[in-house]
Amino acid sequence: MGRFPRWIERVLPVAMLVIAVVGAPVMILAPQGLPRLRSLERELTQVEDENAELTREIEALRGKVSRLRDDPTAVERIARDNLGLVRQTEVVFQFPNAR
């Protein structure tokens, strides 16, 4: 009972090698293996690109906020363009749209 039979000592290492040689490619090529890794890498790249774009947008908005706080002409420009406001001393002419 101290030792395995001789045939098990010879077959067991070969069987483990066969399982490893067959099992590794099966695990790598399975849907949860390498294809999933590639998909996650593409998704990570997309998310990083989106984060970079949002970071640029945030910086642009911070600059706009800073200009609105510090520059009275920027506030006036927004009041004129977006709200249609004019000064009391100005005269406004409206023309029909040319078709």
mmCIF file of C-alpha atoms in Angstrom:
data_model
loop_
_atom_site.group_PDB
_atom_site.id
_atom_site.type_symbol
_atom_site.label_atom_id
_atom_site.label_comp_id
_atom_site.label_asym_id
_atom_site.label_seq_id
_atom_site.Cartn_x
_atom_site.Cartn_y
_atom_site.Cartn_z
ATOM 1 C CA MET A 1 0.000 0.000 0.000
ATOM 2 C CA GLY A 2 3.067 2.220 0.112
ATOM 3 C CA ARG A 3 3.519 2.717 -3.643
ATOM 4 C CA PHE A 4 1.298 3.112 -6.638
ATOM 5 C CA PRO A 5 1.259 0.282 -9.134
ATOM 6 C CA ARG A 6 3.940 0.682 -11.786
ATOM 7 C CA TRP A 7 1.515 1.305 -14.672
ATOM 8 C CA ILE A 8 -0.076 4.265 -12.817
ATOM 9 C CA GLU A 9 3.361 5.814 -12.299
ATOM 10 C CA ARG A 10 3.910 5.705 -16.064
ATOM 11 C CA VAL A 11 0.435 6.630 -17.268
ATOM 12 C CA LEU A 12 -0.398 9.416 -14.817
ATOM 13 C CA PRO A 13 2.267 11.934 -16.014
ATOM 14 C CA VAL A 14 1.393 11.258 -19.661
ATOM 15 C CA ALA A 15 -2.326 11.670 -18.939
ATOM 16 C CA MET A 16 -1.714 14.962 -17.145
ATOM 17 C CA LEU A 17 0.381 16.208 -20.068
ATOM 18 C CA VAL A 18 -2.355 15.266 -22.554
ATOM 19 C CA ILE A 19 -4.974 17.045 -20.447
ATOM 20 C CA ALA A 20 -2.790 20.156 -20.259
ATOM 21 C CA VAL A 21 -2.041 20.125 -24.012
ATOM 22 C CA VAL A 22 -5.733 19.744 -24.876
ATOM 23 C CA GLY A 23 -7.153 21.850 -22.047
ATOM 24 C CA ALA A 24 -5.031 24.980 -22.464
ATOM 25 C CA PRO A 25 -6.109 25.779 -26.063
ATOM 26 C CA VAL A 26 -9.704 24.920 -25.246
ATOM 27 C CA MET A 27 -9.675 27.351 -22.318
ATOM 28 C CA ILE A 28 -7.905 30.062 -24.319
ATOM 29 C CA LEU A 29 -10.214 29.822 -27.345
ATOM 30 C CA ALA A 30 -13.404 29.418 -25.309
ATOM 31 C CA PRO A 31 -15.851 32.360 -25.383
ATOM 32 C CA GLN A 32 -14.636 33.408 -21.927
ATOM 33 C CA GLY A 33 -10.978 33.168 -22.943
ATOM 34 C CA LEU A 34 -9.028 35.138 -25.519
ATOM 35 C CA PRO A 35 -12.059 36.493 -27.453
ATOM 36 C CA ARG A 36 -13.463 37.928 -24.231
ATOM 37 C CA LEU A 37 -10.099 39.501 -23.434
ATOM 38 C CA ARG A 38 -9.961 41.157 -26.868
ATOM 39 C CA SER A 39 -13.510 42.437 -26.456
ATOM 40 C CA LEU A 40 -12.715 43.902 -23.044
ATOM 41 C CA GLU A 41 -9.564 45.560 -24.395
ATOM 42 C CA ARG A 42 -11.590 47.222 -27.186
ATOM 43 C CA GLU A 43 -14.186 48.355 -24.672
ATOM 44 C CA LEU A 44 -11.452 49.763 -22.422
ATOM 45 C CA THR A 45 -9.995 51.722 -25.340
ATOM 46 C CA GLN A 46 -13.419 53.169 -26.166
ATOM 47 C CA VAL A 47 -14.030 54.171 -22.555
ATOM 48 C CA GLU A 48 -10.592 55.798 -22.304
ATOM 49 C CA ASP A 49 -11.262 57.756 -25.525
ATOM 50 C CA GLU A 50 -14.643 58.857 -24.184
ATOM 51 C CA ASN A 51 -13.050 59.923 -20.893
ATOM 52 C CA ALA A 52 -10.435 61.964 -22.749
ATOM 53 C CA GLU A 53 -13.154 63.678 -24.800
ATOM 54 C CA LEU A 54 -15.168 64.444 -21.671
ATOM 55 C CA THR A 55 -12.052 65.807 -19.977
ATOM 56 C CA ARG A 56 -11.494 68.182 -22.903
ATOM 57 C CA GLU A 57 -15.147 69.219 -22.763
ATOM 58 C CA ILE A 58 -14.920 69.870 -19.014
ATOM 59 C CA GLU A 59 -11.826 72.038 -19.514
ATOM 60 C CA ALA A 60 -13.601 74.029 -22.236
ATOM 61 C CA LEU A 61 -16.595 74.560 -19.949
ATOM 62 C CA ARG A 62 -14.325 75.630 -17.088
ATOM 63 C CA GLY A 63 -12.760 78.201 -19.392
ATOM 64 C CA LYS A 64 -16.200 79.429 -20.398
ATOM 65 C CA VAL A 65 -17.250 79.746 -16.753
ATOM 66 C CA SER A 66 -14.077 81.654 -15.982
ATOM 67 C CA ARG A 67 -14.720 84.063 -18.849
ATOM 68 C CA LEU A 68 -18.312 84.585 -17.708
ATOM 69 C CA ARG A 69 -17.125 85.414 -14.199
ATOM 70 C CA ASP A 70 -14.328 87.762 -15.222
ATOM 71 C CA ASP A 71 -15.246 89.237 -18.617
ATOM 72 C CA PRO A 72 -18.277 91.547 -18.819
ATOM 73 C CA THR A 73 -18.133 91.569 -22.615
ATOM 74 C CA ALA A 74 -18.620 87.793 -22.656
ATOM 75 C CA VAL A 75 -21.753 88.174 -20.525
ATOM 76 C CA GLU A 76 -23.000 90.922 -22.854
ATOM 77 C CA ARG A 77 -22.349 88.774 -25.918
ATOM 78 C CA ILE A 78 -24.391 85.906 -24.453
ATOM 79 C CA ALA A 79 -27.193 88.288 -23.475
ATOM 80 C CA ARG A 80 -27.285 89.619 -27.040
ATOM 81 C CA ASP A 81 -26.913 86.304 -28.886
ATOM 82 C CA ASN A 82 -28.990 83.964 -26.753
ATOM 83 C CA LEU A 83 -31.541 86.263 -25.149
ATOM 84 C CA GLY A 84 -31.865 88.919 -27.875
ATOM 85 C CA LEU A 85 -31.259 91.766 -25.452
ATOM 86 C CA VAL A 86 -30.180 95.204 -26.633
ATOM 87 C CA ARG A 87 -29.152 98.406 -24.912
ATOM 88 C CA GLN A 88 -31.742 101.144 -24.430
ATOM 89 C CA THR A 89 -29.884 103.470 -26.775
ATOM 90 C CA GLU A 90 -29.737 100.954 -29.648
ATOM 91 C CA VAL A 91 -32.192 100.666 -32.530
ATOM 92 C CA VAL A 92 -33.029 97.197 -33.835
ATOM 93 C CA PHE A 93 -33.978 96.554 -37.460
ATOM 94 C CA GLN A 94 -35.678 93.276 -38.307
ATOM 95 C CA PHE A 95 -35.607 92.003 -41.869
ATOM 96 C CA PRO A 96 -37.665 89.146 -43.279
ATOM 97 C CA ASN A 97 -35.737 85.996 -44.133
ATOM 98 C CA ALA A 98 -34.718 85.838 -47.797
ATOM 99 C CA ARG A 99 -35.962 82.672 -49.476
#
